XYZ file of C-alpha atoms in Angstrom:
634
model
C 0.000 0.000 0.000
C 2.903 2.305 0.672
C 5.034 1.473 -2.413
C 3.072 3.695 -4.796
C 3.864 6.756 -2.686
C 7.606 6.254 -2.824
C 10.001 7.516 -5.464
C 11.650 4.461 -7.001
C 15.357 4.230 -6.146
C 18.035 3.518 -8.760
C 21.117 1.496 -8.067
C 24.363 3.582 -8.034
C 25.768 1.770 -11.017
C 22.687 2.301 -13.144
C 22.479 6.051 -12.512
C 26.074 7.171 -13.052
C 26.311 6.856 -16.876
C 23.126 8.778 -17.938
C 23.979 11.483 -15.356
C 27.464 11.908 -16.861
C 26.062 12.232 -20.433
C 23.540 14.834 -19.301
C 26.209 16.944 -17.596
C 28.422 16.775 -20.661
C 25.664 18.019 -22.987
C 24.724 20.815 -20.558
C 28.299 22.092 -20.171
C 28.824 22.029 -23.961
C 25.680 24.096 -24.455
C 26.738 26.696 -21.858
C 30.245 26.917 -23.440
C 28.713 27.426 -26.887
C 26.441 30.230 -25.633
C 29.252 32.088 -23.871
C 31.606 31.494 -26.773
C 29.078 32.934 -29.181
C 28.882 36.065 -27.057
C 32.617 36.562 -26.591
C 33.551 35.863 -30.228
C 30.944 38.210 -31.667
C 32.364 40.994 -33.859
C 33.238 44.045 -31.745
C 30.666 46.550 -33.010
C 27.765 44.136 -32.491
C 28.940 43.099 -29.015
C 29.360 46.733 -27.911
C 26.073 47.675 -29.446
C 24.226 45.033 -27.467
C 26.159 45.723 -24.291
C 25.465 49.467 -24.541
C 21.827 48.807 -25.117
C 21.743 46.612 -22.033
C 23.233 49.351 -19.877
C 20.968 51.916 -21.444
C 17.986 49.780 -20.549
C 19.077 49.487 -16.906
C 20.210 53.052 -16.379
C 16.880 54.490 -17.493
C 13.967 52.383 -16.313
C 11.645 54.318 -18.633
C 13.495 52.774 -21.633
C 13.525 49.259 -20.250
C 10.502 48.035 -22.181
C 11.599 49.405 -25.523
C 15.249 48.375 -25.446
C 15.813 45.989 -22.601
C 14.537 42.902 -24.433
C 16.741 43.545 -27.420
C 19.728 44.146 -25.212
C 19.507 40.825 -23.484
C 19.245 38.803 -26.722
C 22.195 36.415 -26.978
C 22.858 34.548 -30.190
C 24.566 34.746 -33.580
C 24.539 38.191 -35.131
C 21.859 38.866 -37.662
C 24.247 41.218 -39.381
C 27.531 42.886 -38.640
C 26.722 45.966 -40.689
C 22.992 46.228 -40.072
C 22.534 45.139 -43.676
C 19.351 45.768 -45.550
C 17.306 42.682 -46.182
C 18.327 41.049 -42.887
C 15.405 40.834 -40.471
C 15.640 43.669 -37.988
C 18.769 45.115 -39.564
C 17.414 48.553 -40.494
C 15.726 48.992 -37.077
C 18.928 48.105 -35.306
C 20.986 50.520 -37.376
C 18.564 53.341 -36.657
C 18.597 52.452 -32.950
C 22.415 52.515 -32.963
C 22.448 56.003 -34.504
C 19.811 57.387 -32.088
C 21.758 55.967 -29.132
C 24.950 57.728 -30.224
C 22.996 60.974 -30.682
C 21.526 60.597 -27.219
C 24.945 60.026 -25.603
C 26.340 63.021 -27.470
C 23.429 65.206 -26.291
C 23.899 64.042 -22.692
C 27.588 64.959 -22.834
C 26.784 68.387 -24.300
C 24.207 69.027 -21.553
C 26.617 67.972 -18.773
C 29.327 70.277 -20.161
C 26.864 73.166 -20.389
C 25.740 72.629 -16.761
C 29.360 72.551 -15.575
C 30.088 75.839 -17.401
C 27.021 77.466 -15.808
C 28.061 76.246 -12.323
C 31.532 77.761 -12.787
C 29.985 81.147 -13.681
C 27.944 81.235 -10.415
C 29.138 83.059 -7.308
C 30.078 81.194 -4.132
C 26.938 82.504 -2.425
C 24.678 81.185 -5.209
C 26.337 77.771 -5.040
C 25.962 77.638 -1.241
C 22.304 78.594 -1.566
C 21.788 75.784 -4.102
C 23.545 73.275 -1.813
C 21.383 74.412 1.127
C 18.229 73.995 -0.981
C 19.286 70.465 -1.870
C 20.045 69.710 1.813
C 16.644 71.029 2.859
C 14.973 68.884 0.206
C 16.793 65.780 1.485
C 15.791 66.644 5.080
C 12.168 67.108 4.041
C 12.208 63.739 2.257
C 13.677 62.086 5.352
C 11.020 63.696 7.549
C 8.304 62.349 5.260
C 9.765 58.841 5.505
C 10.274 59.058 9.303
C 6.987 58.221 11.001
C 8.163 60.085 14.147
C 7.512 59.076 17.744
C 5.018 56.353 18.442
C 1.625 57.642 19.575
C 1.062 57.408 23.322
C -1.642 55.143 24.701
C -4.911 56.895 25.541
C -5.293 57.340 29.307
C -8.135 58.995 31.184
C -7.397 62.649 31.890
C -7.400 63.199 35.668
C -10.213 65.466 36.807
C -8.979 69.000 36.232
C -10.632 71.602 38.479
C -10.095 75.250 39.346
C -7.575 76.160 36.656
C -8.785 79.702 35.997
C -10.498 82.756 37.470
C -10.307 82.628 41.292
C -11.113 86.337 41.473
C -11.189 87.486 45.114
C -14.396 89.185 46.319
C -12.514 92.020 48.090
C -11.706 94.982 45.758
C -8.380 95.799 47.507
C -7.213 92.168 47.183
C -8.255 92.138 43.506
C -6.206 95.290 42.964
C -3.133 93.592 44.429
C -3.718 90.531 42.284
C -3.973 92.718 39.173
C -0.646 94.296 40.107
C 0.991 90.858 40.285
C -0.403 90.016 36.836
C 1.039 93.299 35.512
C 4.459 92.354 36.963
C 4.237 88.981 35.203
C 3.378 90.719 31.951
C 6.395 93.028 32.308
C 8.717 90.067 33.002
C 7.313 88.045 30.084
C 7.142 90.908 27.560
C 10.752 91.869 28.356
C 11.910 88.293 27.866
C 9.820 88.094 24.664
C 11.486 91.239 23.340
C 15.102 90.730 24.406
C 15.718 87.076 25.236
C 13.204 85.054 23.210
C 14.348 81.432 22.823
C 17.260 81.886 25.234
C 17.025 80.146 28.589
C 16.858 83.325 30.623
C 17.090 87.094 30.274
C 19.714 89.689 31.222
C 17.285 92.570 31.852
C 19.889 95.356 32.033
C 22.011 94.229 29.085
C 18.684 93.370 27.347
C 19.906 90.109 25.887
C 19.667 86.348 26.446
C 21.383 84.544 29.325
C 22.075 80.944 30.258
C 23.697 79.012 33.087
C 25.540 75.693 33.018
C 22.474 73.817 34.325
C 21.042 74.016 30.786
C 24.273 73.210 28.957
C 25.263 75.418 26.051
C 22.009 75.378 24.111
C 18.977 77.612 23.752
C 16.141 75.543 25.201
C 13.802 78.431 26.066
C 13.741 77.574 29.794
C 11.833 80.762 30.673
C 9.111 79.896 28.142
C 8.561 76.372 29.476
C 8.812 77.527 33.102
C 6.323 80.399 32.637
C 3.608 78.596 30.653
C 1.373 77.452 33.502
C 1.664 80.817 35.301
C 0.493 82.546 32.113
C -2.400 80.108 31.813
C -3.507 80.459 35.456
C -3.331 84.279 35.165
C -5.519 84.183 32.050
C -2.733 85.558 29.802
C -3.802 83.310 26.930
C -2.230 85.244 24.042
C 1.147 85.009 25.769
C 0.530 81.323 26.472
C -0.170 80.767 22.763
C 3.096 82.479 21.790
C 4.954 80.149 24.144
C 3.161 77.107 22.770
C 4.051 78.071 19.185
C 7.730 78.448 20.080
C 7.711 75.030 21.745
C 6.000 73.367 18.759
C 8.437 74.853 16.262
C 11.742 75.190 18.131
C 12.042 73.048 21.250
C 14.512 70.329 20.269
C 16.112 67.926 22.739
C 18.431 66.263 20.216
C 21.109 68.843 20.956
C 24.677 68.246 22.083
C 24.154 69.773 25.537
C 25.100 68.588 29.011
C 22.223 69.461 31.334
C 21.316 69.085 35.007
C 18.964 66.095 35.314
C 17.282 67.662 38.365
C 16.801 71.158 36.932
C 15.598 69.902 33.563
C 13.180 67.529 35.301
C 11.597 70.096 37.637
C 11.554 72.999 35.123
C 11.031 71.354 31.736
C 9.258 68.059 32.395
C 7.298 69.594 35.274
C 6.461 72.682 33.210
C 5.430 70.730 30.121
C 3.285 68.270 32.088
C 1.538 71.112 33.950
C 0.891 72.951 30.670
C -0.564 69.721 29.237
C -2.901 69.110 32.178
C -4.062 72.748 32.271
C -4.599 73.239 28.531
C -5.082 69.702 27.191
C -2.668 70.462 24.315
C -0.994 67.186 23.242
C 2.240 68.869 22.130
C 3.264 69.447 25.761
C 2.806 65.807 26.683
C 4.766 64.601 23.636
C 7.661 67.006 24.330
C 7.761 65.966 28.012
C 8.035 62.294 27.007
C 10.713 63.008 24.363
C 12.806 64.796 26.989
C 12.241 62.136 29.654
C 13.668 59.489 27.310
C 16.812 61.616 27.018
C 17.218 61.664 30.815
C 16.957 57.877 31.307
C 20.651 57.155 30.453
C 21.608 59.167 33.568
C 20.396 56.191 35.641
C 22.960 53.836 34.087
C 25.143 53.683 37.207
C 26.191 50.681 39.342
C 23.583 51.610 41.985
C 20.811 53.116 39.843
C 21.338 56.475 41.610
C 21.454 58.875 38.631
C 24.308 61.151 37.634
C 23.765 64.873 38.228
C 24.312 65.697 34.559
C 23.638 63.967 31.277
C 24.446 64.836 27.665
C 21.130 64.934 25.787
C 22.751 63.690 22.576
C 25.231 61.042 23.756
C 23.553 59.975 27.008
C 26.890 60.210 28.858
C 26.462 61.175 32.522
C 28.732 62.566 35.241
C 28.571 64.338 38.592
C 29.376 67.895 39.595
C 33.091 68.416 40.188
C 32.425 70.208 43.490
C 30.286 67.429 45.023
C 31.824 65.411 47.870
C 33.938 62.516 46.501
C 32.104 62.248 43.180
C 28.708 61.940 44.873
C 25.207 62.571 43.608
C 23.097 65.091 45.574
C 20.143 64.007 47.750
C 17.892 66.879 46.626
C 18.653 66.092 42.981
C 18.115 62.328 42.769
C 15.358 62.593 45.395
C 13.294 65.106 43.406
C 12.146 63.027 40.453
C 9.221 61.083 41.880
C 6.267 63.344 41.032
C 7.171 63.884 37.393
C 8.277 60.288 36.777
C 5.062 58.804 38.201
C 3.068 61.036 35.838
C 5.303 59.963 32.932
C 4.506 56.311 33.651
C 0.814 57.156 33.973
C 0.758 58.961 30.606
C 2.971 56.555 28.629
C 2.207 53.172 30.177
C 5.993 52.697 30.374
C 6.877 51.347 33.850
C 10.566 52.367 33.509
C 10.025 55.844 34.991
C 8.131 54.601 38.027
C 10.602 51.763 38.583
C 13.610 54.113 38.485
C 12.278 56.317 41.290
C 10.995 53.407 43.361
C 14.432 51.782 43.092
C 15.978 54.936 44.602
C 13.464 54.870 47.453
C 14.111 51.195 48.197
C 17.875 51.701 48.152
C 17.639 54.609 50.618
C 15.349 52.591 52.901
C 18.056 49.915 53.291
C 20.827 52.344 54.209
C 21.990 53.310 57.680
C 21.117 56.895 58.509
C 23.282 58.749 61.032
C 20.891 60.032 63.761
C 18.018 59.088 61.448
C 19.141 61.905 59.104
C 19.829 61.660 55.373
C 23.262 63.041 54.386
C 23.257 65.244 51.274
C 25.842 63.191 49.350
C 25.596 59.624 48.029
C 28.152 57.980 45.741
C 26.390 56.398 42.730
C 29.261 53.929 42.175
C 29.677 52.558 45.692
C 26.238 53.270 47.161
C 27.862 54.860 50.233
C 27.165 58.243 51.801
C 29.659 61.038 51.164
C 30.456 63.509 53.951
C 27.834 63.661 56.688
C 26.240 67.014 55.918
C 22.453 67.261 56.337
C 20.349 70.234 55.314
C 16.701 71.105 54.754
C 17.989 73.983 52.621
C 20.179 73.588 49.509
C 21.313 70.031 48.622
C 18.580 68.399 50.749
C 15.360 70.450 50.638
C 13.106 69.000 47.937
C 13.909 65.356 48.813
C 11.708 65.734 51.933
C 9.116 67.758 50.017
C 8.724 64.987 47.420
C 8.181 62.265 50.042
C 5.151 64.178 51.312
C 3.971 65.085 47.819
C 4.299 61.495 46.544
C 1.739 60.571 49.216
C -0.562 63.496 48.363
C -0.323 62.867 44.616
C -1.216 59.192 45.053
C -4.546 60.260 46.602
C -2.946 59.403 49.957
C -2.489 55.721 49.062
C 1.348 55.721 48.983
C 1.669 55.071 52.717
C 5.331 54.073 52.353
C 6.179 57.616 51.196
C 4.186 59.140 54.070
C 5.930 56.946 56.667
C 9.368 57.841 55.245
C 8.433 61.547 55.386
C 7.171 61.338 58.983
C 10.325 59.553 60.157
C 12.578 62.080 58.390
C 10.706 65.087 59.838
C 10.910 63.597 63.333
C 14.721 63.304 63.006
C 14.938 66.846 61.574
C 12.926 68.238 64.466
C 15.083 66.423 66.990
C 18.478 67.338 65.535
C 18.133 70.435 63.311
C 15.276 72.645 64.548
C 16.131 75.066 67.341
C 14.846 78.276 68.930
C 17.175 81.294 69.021
C 17.767 83.457 72.099
C 15.368 85.975 70.586
C 12.663 83.298 70.285
C 12.939 82.631 66.539
C 12.490 79.022 65.389
C 15.052 78.086 62.728
C 16.326 75.006 60.879
C 20.104 74.638 61.188
C 22.477 72.425 59.202
C 24.280 69.339 60.508
C 27.955 69.563 59.531
C 30.915 67.521 60.739
C 29.155 66.277 63.849
C 27.728 69.598 65.049
C 24.820 71.948 64.287
C 25.574 75.086 62.308
C 23.161 77.819 63.475
C 22.503 79.120 59.979
C 19.411 78.903 57.780
C 19.249 79.363 54.024
C 16.516 81.158 52.072
C 15.906 77.803 50.343
C 15.002 76.214 53.716
C 12.158 78.747 54.144
C 9.949 76.556 51.935
C 9.736 74.153 54.901
C 7.146 76.295 56.685
C 4.729 75.578 53.862
C 5.750 71.906 53.811
C 5.023 71.447 57.536
C 1.584 73.044 57.060
C 0.854 70.911 53.995
C 1.848 67.737 55.861
C -0.007 68.596 59.083
C -3.150 66.746 58.051
C -2.303 63.050 58.169
C 0.619 63.386 60.561
C 0.959 60.677 63.233
C -0.121 60.918 66.888
C -2.604 63.755 66.301
C 0.237 66.184 65.743
C -1.545 68.190 63.023
C -1.827 71.265 65.256
C 1.832 70.976 66.219
C 3.025 70.957 62.598
C 0.740 73.822 61.601
C 2.242 75.807 64.487
C 5.758 74.823 63.422
C 4.960 76.070 59.884
C 3.767 79.384 61.334
C 6.982 79.758 63.366
C 9.199 79.143 60.314
C 7.099 81.641 58.308
C 7.623 84.225 61.063
C 11.418 83.652 61.176
C 11.703 83.961 57.383
C 9.600 87.139 57.438
C 12.044 88.546 60.016
C 14.939 87.788 57.636
C 13.165 90.083 55.116
C 12.091 92.717 57.628
C 15.615 93.182 59.057
C 17.057 94.308 55.705
C 17.046 97.767 54.121
C 15.230 96.587 50.981
C 12.705 94.360 52.839
C 13.932 91.441 50.717
C 15.514 88.379 52.304
C 19.197 87.416 52.049
C 20.436 84.065 50.687
C 21.391 82.820 54.189
C 21.154 84.166 57.726
C 22.744 83.366 61.096
C 21.492 82.906 64.659
C 24.511 83.497 66.871
C 26.657 86.132 68.587
C 23.712 88.436 69.155
C 22.826 88.590 65.430
C 19.630 86.838 64.446
C 18.008 86.311 61.034
C 20.637 88.471 59.302
C 23.351 87.652 56.793
C 26.925 88.074 58.011
C 29.025 87.254 54.961
C 28.995 89.521 51.935
C 28.404 86.547 49.609
C 25.148 85.703 51.453
C 23.519 89.134 51.258
C 22.059 88.744 47.772
C 18.447 88.174 46.693
C 17.955 86.478 43.323
C 14.118 86.710 43.037
C 13.689 83.517 45.076
C 10.166 82.225 45.873
C 10.526 80.082 49.029
C 9.373 82.639 51.613
C 6.346 83.659 49.518
C 5.592 79.960 48.931
C 5.324 79.457 52.703
C 3.105 82.565 53.044
C 0.720 81.082 50.459
C 0.454 77.661 52.112
C -0.019 79.289 55.533
C -2.728 81.538 54.071
C -4.554 78.538 52.569
C -4.523 76.629 55.864
C -5.163 79.483 58.335
C -6.539 82.503 56.416
C -4.611 84.701 58.818
C -4.482 88.125 57.059
C -0.845 88.704 58.090
C 0.312 86.280 55.354
C -1.290 88.411 52.644
C 0.198 91.498 54.304
C 3.686 89.964 54.340
C 3.302 88.794 50.742
C 2.287 92.282 49.650
C 5.347 93.781 51.400
C 7.572 91.381 49.425
C 5.764 92.128 46.129
C 6.181 95.899 46.634
C 9.874 95.491 47.469
C 10.462 93.359 44.342
C 8.634 95.911 42.196
C 10.563 98.813 43.743
C 14.109 97.422 43.870
C 14.277 94.577 41.319
C 12.247 96.029 38.459
C 14.204 97.596 35.598
C 13.091 98.709 32.139
C 14.130 95.335 30.644
C 12.473 93.036 33.221
C 13.370 92.068 36.799
C 16.865 91.534 38.212
C 18.301 90.060 41.374
C 20.202 92.415 43.735
C 23.625 91.817 45.281
C 23.111 93.355 48.740
C 19.729 93.604 50.469
C 21.280 95.685 53.287
C 22.398 98.460 50.937
C 20.099 101.368 50.079
C 22.010 101.644 46.786
C 21.763 98.076 45.498
C 23.644 96.790 42.482
C 21.978 94.327 40.125
C 23.120 90.827 39.175
C 21.433 91.306 35.774
C 19.595 87.958 35.663
C 15.846 87.381 35.432
C 15.684 83.802 36.719
C 13.183 81.483 35.027
C 11.875 80.468 38.460
C 10.768 84.078 39.059
C 8.072 83.546 36.412
C 7.381 79.927 37.390
C 7.238 80.312 41.175
C 7.616 83.747 42.762
C 4.922 85.475 40.698
C 2.648 82.407 40.660
C 2.658 82.066 44.461
C 1.995 85.816 44.832
C -0.915 85.604 42.378
C -2.402 82.588 44.196
C -1.958 84.373 47.548
C -4.310 87.141 46.311
C -6.768 84.744 44.634
C -9.670 82.850 46.153
C -9.083 79.267 47.295
C -11.037 77.770 44.393
C -8.126 78.582 42.062
C -5.857 75.492 42.044
C -7.435 73.793 45.107
C -4.959 71.709 47.103
C -7.305 68.693 47.173
C -6.899 68.359 43.400
C -3.411 69.688 42.654
C 0.083 69.061 43.997
C 2.762 71.608 43.095
C 6.180 70.295 42.156
C 9.263 71.997 43.589
C 9.248 74.485 40.677
C 5.561 75.334 41.436
C 4.268 73.377 38.444
C 0.860 71.928 39.409
C 0.250 68.241 38.702
C -3.157 66.665 39.348
C -3.770 64.155 42.128
C -4.042 60.721 40.518
C -7.298 59.228 41.791
C -6.324 55.789 40.572
C -8.613 53.859 42.895
C -7.982 50.196 42.200
C -5.789 50.891 39.165
C -2.128 50.464 40.019
C 0.783 51.873 38.108
C 2.878 49.277 36.292
C 5.447 47.840 38.683
C 3.772 49.289 41.774
C 2.270 47.627 44.798
C -1.532 47.518 45.006
C -2.852 50.669 46.652
C -3.756 50.290 50.288
C -5.962 52.694 52.153
């Protein structure tokens, strides 16, 4: 039954002879064909060969000449003789081919002569046109970034209006909006596209945190302030610049922390406020450029990364090549939103890895030192601060909990433990009764507080609700005491603007001692604390203090080309530093505007402000968990 399906087999002896004969005939035939071609008379061979090339070089001729070109066989005629089939046609074809080649040569020579007559500028313009054409073609072929998955937009409430009922408060709010308009219009006129503005020199300015490129930091940083203030024409100008010019493929070494809080934070806030997709897409493009910074032995990111090459490194001044606590600890809010919007768990996992690593480490006195080596995973020098180098790490623990709709209990516990250690070891009362936050250095407490640490008053108030052991009242009171101390640092100067740092010893309290600490660079932290304290207490003194600061900024920092920092707040004749910081538009003016608005503008139940004052919505995820996260527990 199976035989019929098989191919019959031949014995070896029987098959060898016929196979040999077949091969012999085949090889003879192939030799004859090739011989015929190679021994053809020259003109015929060239004619056919030329025709073959002609057919291939110009696809449009392939059908008319290609078949003829590939014909192999004895010549019909060597002279295209009359009477031979096809002879006349072939002769005519030969002539027309020569004419065509001659014409092509003539045209090429003519073009070369014309090129030589052109000026260098004309030639460069032609080359540029060709380059642009190639770029356009490439853009058409490149499908661009993959579309992001659709995710439900968090409930967005209270993003506009907020007009106060009191006429005098409304007047103050209008003044703040006018100050914003002056800062923005000046930047628009003199520094457009640059990162920041030099308001006296009336030109662009940049610092090393943005590398050497024009990334329009002031535009991105100001967007949400413009939107909240109802300056929609200005917002549209900023959006257009971002759509057309904001490019992260540049060879620039940037600060991962600063670019995250200003650019990613700013773009995400602009997206949530306006719903314009371009902001979300740009935020995600930039975030991808920051990811290589995490390629370290510990997963603690480098301080800086090159946007083009992805190469990272740390600041040269940082202790023993360490990363900075406030820098690698201030990524959580933005990165959780990136995972939410993209569905890519990488962002969430990176920041959770940092949290888990810190949880395993020994903490001297329960405090977090400001320096951590990303290669060894060991602390650098034991310096702890709630001001510069440490500040926003603590802020983001609290805000991670708030942003998760209070489900991230791990973040809340870590915050509570850290604040307890800070209160025990760093917070003191001066002889004059002022509560301040000192810095732990080399085993002792330095009785000095930085302007940056003044944000903590607002943080204590924000974290009061939900604090352990019914200590809400205690933390609200602590916030009020810090606000009072920071107000004193302003009130004890000639300009009524606070210095960069102030001491609490040798009879001097809340004043700067060193010349290099007497400057004010338009910082927001004190006003930020006034706003939070106002929201939680509605004590009118916070609006009064905020108005004092606004008047002082308008009087001493305003110049015809914008707003500038001042070098000495104790001098009645201040000199300017000639920089309008991007955070002045992002934070200082936004917090002032919110201070004189009603509470239904950006309500704190719905929005959490990142450390650059960019509002991100609370993620009411309910039973949905972020990829790679633990199930939410209430």
